[in-house]
Amino acid sequence: MLRAVLQTQARLNSRVVFARSIQTKTVRPWSTHRLTSAPAVTSPAPKQAEVPEKAAAPKPEVESKPKRRPLKPRKAAITLTPSALDHLRSLLDSPTPKLIRIGVRNRGCSGLIYHLEYVEKPGKFDEEVVQDGVKVLIDSKALFSVIGSEMDWKDDKLASRFVFNNPNAKGECGCGESFMV
């Protein structure tokens, strides 16, 4: 028993643990702790025969995966004004159910324009925004450009269109069609 303790102490004294630094790509010592004296041995370890064995319950062979919480934003990615909700309801009231997807395209003076389209079913990574019973999809590629925006419907003498109040927009062109993030 004492020989095993001394051999363990000798191995610990000769071992130095190293860790690789991710940022500098250099090797440096992580810990150089060494034992100075052998640990005190109070009583011999119990043998296998002395430990009472418990009846082993059969373990299921199927490994259970830990449940992951879905990663969803707490707030909606985009908010809809009451006038936008009314107009979207009128657009979506049709015999064949369709959805509206909001996206951005590389066009215009400033670089990006908003793009709305009808789709049959949501894409794999599209974000669903449901507000007052109206469901709108946001294209996954456009999510970071439109997150936190407000969608409004403006109806005046010159034009009727959706207007996006985007806090992420750094600038807009003169006509208001395109924006830059």
mmCIF file of C-alpha atoms in Angstrom:
data_model
loop_
_atom_site.group_PDB
_atom_site.id
_atom_site.type_symbol
_atom_site.label_atom_id
_atom_site.label_comp_id
_atom_site.label_asym_id
_atom_site.label_seq_id
_atom_site.Cartn_x
_atom_site.Cartn_y
_atom_site.Cartn_z
ATOM 1 C CA MET A 1 0.000 0.000 0.000
ATOM 2 C CA LEU A 2 2.762 2.432 0.933
ATOM 3 C CA ARG A 3 4.632 1.581 -2.246
ATOM 4 C CA ALA A 4 1.548 2.493 -4.345
ATOM 5 C CA VAL A 5 1.253 5.849 -2.553
ATOM 6 C CA LEU A 6 4.927 6.638 -3.156
ATOM 7 C CA GLN A 7 4.666 5.680 -6.835
ATOM 8 C CA THR A 8 1.639 7.942 -7.233
ATOM 9 C CA GLN A 9 3.513 10.806 -5.563
ATOM 10 C CA ALA A 10 6.489 10.316 -7.875
ATOM 11 C CA ARG A 11 4.239 10.405 -10.942
ATOM 12 C CA LEU A 12 2.507 13.584 -9.748
ATOM 13 C CA ASN A 13 5.809 15.319 -9.041
ATOM 14 C CA SER A 14 7.079 14.621 -12.545
ATOM 15 C CA ARG A 15 3.893 15.675 -14.371
ATOM 16 C CA VAL A 16 3.252 19.239 -15.532
ATOM 17 C CA VAL A 17 -0.088 20.035 -17.078
ATOM 18 C CA PHE A 18 -0.027 22.258 -20.129
ATOM 19 C CA ALA A 19 -2.867 24.133 -21.761
ATOM 20 C CA ARG A 20 -2.939 25.564 -25.224
ATOM 21 C CA SER A 21 -3.812 29.227 -25.410
ATOM 22 C CA ILE A 22 -6.407 29.871 -28.095
ATOM 23 C CA GLN A 23 -5.591 33.523 -28.671
ATOM 24 C CA THR A 24 -1.798 33.435 -28.800
ATOM 25 C CA LYS A 25 -1.339 29.874 -30.094
ATOM 26 C CA THR A 26 1.465 29.342 -27.609
ATOM 27 C CA VAL A 27 1.949 26.600 -25.067
ATOM 28 C CA ARG A 28 2.281 27.685 -21.476
ATOM 29 C CA PRO A 29 2.054 25.837 -18.168
ATOM 30 C CA TRP A 30 -1.426 25.660 -16.734
ATOM 31 C CA SER A 31 -0.562 24.231 -13.354
ATOM 32 C CA THR A 32 2.689 23.121 -11.763
ATOM 33 C CA HIS A 33 1.315 21.951 -8.409
ATOM 34 C CA ARG A 34 3.479 19.256 -6.783
ATOM 35 C CA LEU A 35 2.878 17.239 -3.675
ATOM 36 C CA THR A 36 5.412 17.835 -0.903
ATOM 37 C CA SER A 37 4.607 14.877 1.307
ATOM 38 C CA ALA A 38 2.799 11.586 0.986
ATOM 39 C CA PRO A 39 -0.852 11.593 2.022
ATOM 40 C CA ALA A 40 -1.606 10.036 5.390
ATOM 41 C CA VAL A 41 -2.939 6.492 5.213
ATOM 42 C CA THR A 42 -5.511 5.955 7.955
ATOM 43 C CA SER A 43 -7.073 2.613 7.117
ATOM 44 C CA PRO A 44 -6.795 0.141 4.301
ATOM 45 C CA ALA A 45 -9.355 0.398 1.535
ATOM 46 C CA PRO A 46 -12.237 -2.095 1.820
ATOM 47 C CA LYS A 47 -12.013 -5.078 -0.455
ATOM 48 C CA GLN A 48 -14.618 -5.806 -3.076
ATOM 49 C CA ALA A 49 -16.009 -8.715 -1.091
ATOM 50 C CA GLU A 50 -16.676 -6.521 1.970
ATOM 51 C CA VAL A 51 -18.789 -3.947 0.099
ATOM 52 C CA PRO A 52 -22.426 -5.073 -0.053
ATOM 53 C CA GLU A 53 -23.629 -5.224 -3.641
ATOM 54 C CA LYS A 54 -26.941 -3.675 -4.512
ATOM 55 C CA ALA A 55 -29.248 -5.330 -6.953
ATOM 56 C CA ALA A 56 -28.400 -3.684 -10.249
ATOM 57 C CA ALA A 57 -31.473 -2.519 -12.098
ATOM 58 C CA PRO A 58 -31.325 -3.076 -15.836
ATOM 59 C CA LYS A 59 -30.408 0.175 -17.548
ATOM 60 C CA PRO A 60 -32.178 1.112 -20.733
ATOM 61 C CA GLU A 61 -29.947 0.783 -23.769
ATOM 62 C CA VAL A 62 -31.344 3.908 -25.397
ATOM 63 C CA GLU A 63 -29.300 6.952 -24.463
ATOM 64 C CA SER A 64 -31.431 9.888 -23.457
ATOM 65 C CA LYS A 65 -30.327 13.175 -24.977
ATOM 66 C CA PRO A 66 -30.565 16.251 -22.797
ATOM 67 C CA LYS A 67 -33.526 18.420 -23.692
ATOM 68 C CA ARG A 68 -32.495 21.698 -25.248
ATOM 69 C CA ARG A 69 -34.516 24.804 -24.787
ATOM 70 C CA PRO A 70 -35.510 26.287 -28.140
ATOM 71 C CA LEU A 71 -33.696 29.482 -28.932
ATOM 72 C CA LYS A 72 -36.431 32.008 -29.540
ATOM 73 C CA PRO A 73 -36.250 35.760 -29.075
ATOM 74 C CA ARG A 74 -38.335 37.072 -26.221
ATOM 75 C CA LYS A 75 -39.636 40.039 -28.187
ATOM 76 C CA ALA A 76 -41.045 39.902 -31.680
ATOM 77 C CA ALA A 77 -38.501 40.551 -34.410
ATOM 78 C CA ILE A 78 -40.798 43.100 -36.034
ATOM 79 C CA THR A 79 -43.881 44.955 -34.790
ATOM 80 C CA LEU A 80 -46.932 45.706 -36.896
ATOM 81 C CA THR A 81 -49.012 48.871 -36.552
ATOM 82 C CA PRO A 82 -52.835 48.628 -36.527
ATOM 83 C CA SER A 83 -53.075 49.982 -40.090
ATOM 84 C CA ALA A 84 -50.517 47.397 -41.274
ATOM 85 C CA LEU A 85 -52.463 44.649 -39.465
ATOM 86 C CA ASP A 86 -55.710 45.677 -41.193
ATOM 87 C CA HIS A 87 -54.099 45.729 -44.631
ATOM 88 C CA LEU A 88 -52.307 42.400 -44.057
ATOM 89 C CA ARG A 89 -55.615 40.816 -42.967
ATOM 90 C CA SER A 90 -57.243 41.998 -46.195
ATOM 91 C CA LEU A 91 -54.310 40.602 -48.227
ATOM 92 C CA LEU A 92 -54.363 37.243 -46.438
ATOM 93 C CA ASP A 93 -58.176 36.768 -46.639
ATOM 94 C CA SER A 94 -58.297 34.505 -49.656
ATOM 95 C CA PRO A 95 -59.689 31.032 -50.389
ATOM 96 C CA THR A 96 -56.180 29.579 -50.649
ATOM 97 C CA PRO A 97 -54.182 30.202 -47.489
ATOM 98 C CA LYS A 98 -50.862 31.910 -48.160
ATOM 99 C CA LEU A 99 -48.248 33.565 -46.031
ATOM 100 C CA ILE A 100 -46.322 36.800 -46.533
ATOM 101 C CA ARG A 101 -42.536 36.709 -46.231
ATOM 102 C CA ILE A 102 -40.514 39.863 -45.579
ATOM 103 C CA GLY A 103 -37.004 39.898 -46.972
ATOM 104 C CA VAL A 104 -34.323 42.242 -48.225
ATOM 105 C CA ARG A 105 -32.647 42.322 -51.643
ATOM 106 C CA ASN A 106 -29.439 43.966 -52.860
ATOM 107 C CA ARG A 107 -30.831 46.832 -54.937
ATOM 108 C CA GLY A 108 -31.374 50.556 -54.886
ATOM 109 C CA CYS A 109 -29.190 53.576 -54.227
ATOM 110 C CA SER A 110 -28.233 52.665 -50.654
ATOM 111 C CA GLY A 111 -27.834 48.930 -51.119
ATOM 112 C CA LEU A 112 -30.879 47.101 -49.677
ATOM 113 C CA ILE A 113 -34.599 47.217 -50.398
ATOM 114 C CA TYR A 114 -37.481 45.529 -48.601
ATOM 115 C CA HIS A 115 -39.068 42.657 -50.498
ATOM 116 C CA LEU A 116 -42.506 41.173 -49.730
ATOM 117 C CA GLU A 117 -43.716 37.956 -51.353
ATOM 118 C CA TYR A 118 -46.449 35.354 -51.022
ATOM 119 C CA VAL A 119 -45.308 31.855 -50.039
ATOM 120 C CA GLU A 120 -47.158 28.571 -49.573
ATOM 121 C CA LYS A 121 -45.223 27.350 -46.535
ATOM 122 C CA PRO A 122 -42.508 28.777 -44.278
ATOM 123 C CA GLY A 123 -38.855 28.173 -45.076
ATOM 124 C CA LYS A 124 -36.686 26.048 -42.834
ATOM 125 C CA PHE A 125 -35.112 28.959 -40.963
ATOM 126 C CA ASP A 126 -37.778 31.653 -41.398
ATOM 127 C CA GLU A 127 -38.825 33.552 -38.286
ATOM 128 C CA GLU A 128 -42.574 33.616 -37.619
ATOM 129 C CA VAL A 129 -44.089 36.766 -36.176
ATOM 130 C CA VAL A 130 -47.688 36.471 -34.990
ATOM 131 C CA GLN A 131 -49.450 39.612 -33.840
ATOM 132 C CA ASP A 132 -53.210 39.864 -33.283
ATOM 133 C CA GLY A 133 -53.855 36.732 -35.343
ATOM 134 C CA VAL A 134 -51.799 37.833 -38.363
ATOM 135 C CA LYS A 135 -48.787 35.678 -39.198
ATOM 136 C CA VAL A 136 -45.850 37.190 -41.091
ATOM 137 C CA LEU A 137 -42.605 35.407 -41.962
ATOM 138 C CA ILE A 138 -39.179 37.019 -41.933
ATOM 139 C CA ASP A 139 -36.537 35.566 -44.219
ATOM 140 C CA SER A 140 -33.596 34.251 -42.205
ATOM 141 C CA LYS A 141 -31.129 36.225 -44.347
ATOM 142 C CA ALA A 142 -33.015 39.452 -43.660
ATOM 143 C CA LEU A 143 -33.525 38.925 -39.935
ATOM 144 C CA PHE A 144 -30.499 40.903 -38.769
ATOM 145 C CA SER A 145 -31.374 43.780 -41.115
ATOM 146 C CA VAL A 146 -34.995 44.161 -39.986
ATOM 147 C CA ILE A 147 -34.893 43.091 -36.333
ATOM 148 C CA GLY A 148 -36.558 45.671 -34.105
ATOM 149 C CA SER A 149 -38.323 47.369 -37.043
ATOM 150 C CA GLU A 150 -41.882 48.613 -37.173
ATOM 151 C CA MET A 151 -44.005 47.863 -40.238
ATOM 152 C CA ASP A 152 -46.649 50.465 -41.072
ATOM 153 C CA TRP A 153 -49.142 50.936 -43.920
ATOM 154 C CA LYS A 154 -49.256 54.448 -45.411
ATOM 155 C CA ASP A 155 -52.079 55.459 -47.728
ATOM 156 C CA ASP A 156 -51.821 58.990 -49.135
ATOM 157 C CA LYS A 157 -52.579 60.846 -52.396
ATOM 158 C CA LEU A 158 -49.372 59.757 -54.129
ATOM 159 C CA ALA A 159 -48.886 56.160 -53.033
ATOM 160 C CA SER A 160 -50.106 53.338 -50.865
ATOM 161 C CA ARG A 161 -47.306 51.213 -49.461
ATOM 162 C CA PHE A 162 -45.740 49.546 -46.466
ATOM 163 C CA VAL A 163 -43.259 51.739 -44.624
ATOM 164 C CA PHE A 164 -40.581 50.259 -42.378
ATOM 165 C CA ASN A 165 -39.245 52.268 -39.443
ATOM 166 C CA ASN A 166 -35.911 50.521 -39.000
ATOM 167 C CA PRO A 167 -33.639 51.508 -36.078
ATOM 168 C CA ASN A 168 -30.768 49.554 -37.700
ATOM 169 C CA ALA A 169 -30.755 51.663 -40.880
ATOM 170 C CA LYS A 170 -27.690 53.911 -41.065
ATOM 171 C CA GLY A 171 -28.956 55.823 -44.074
ATOM 172 C CA GLU A 172 -31.643 55.915 -46.753
ATOM 173 C CA CYS A 173 -31.717 57.111 -50.318
ATOM 174 C CA GLY A 174 -33.657 60.247 -51.263
ATOM 175 C CA CYS A 175 -36.703 58.410 -52.564
ATOM 176 C CA GLY A 176 -36.925 56.234 -49.439
ATOM 177 C CA GLU A 177 -36.928 52.926 -51.327
ATOM 178 C CA SER A 178 -33.553 51.595 -50.205
ATOM 179 C CA PHE A 179 -31.585 51.670 -46.986
ATOM 180 C CA MET A 180 -28.146 50.847 -45.633
ATOM 181 C CA VAL A 181 -27.369 48.877 -42.475
#
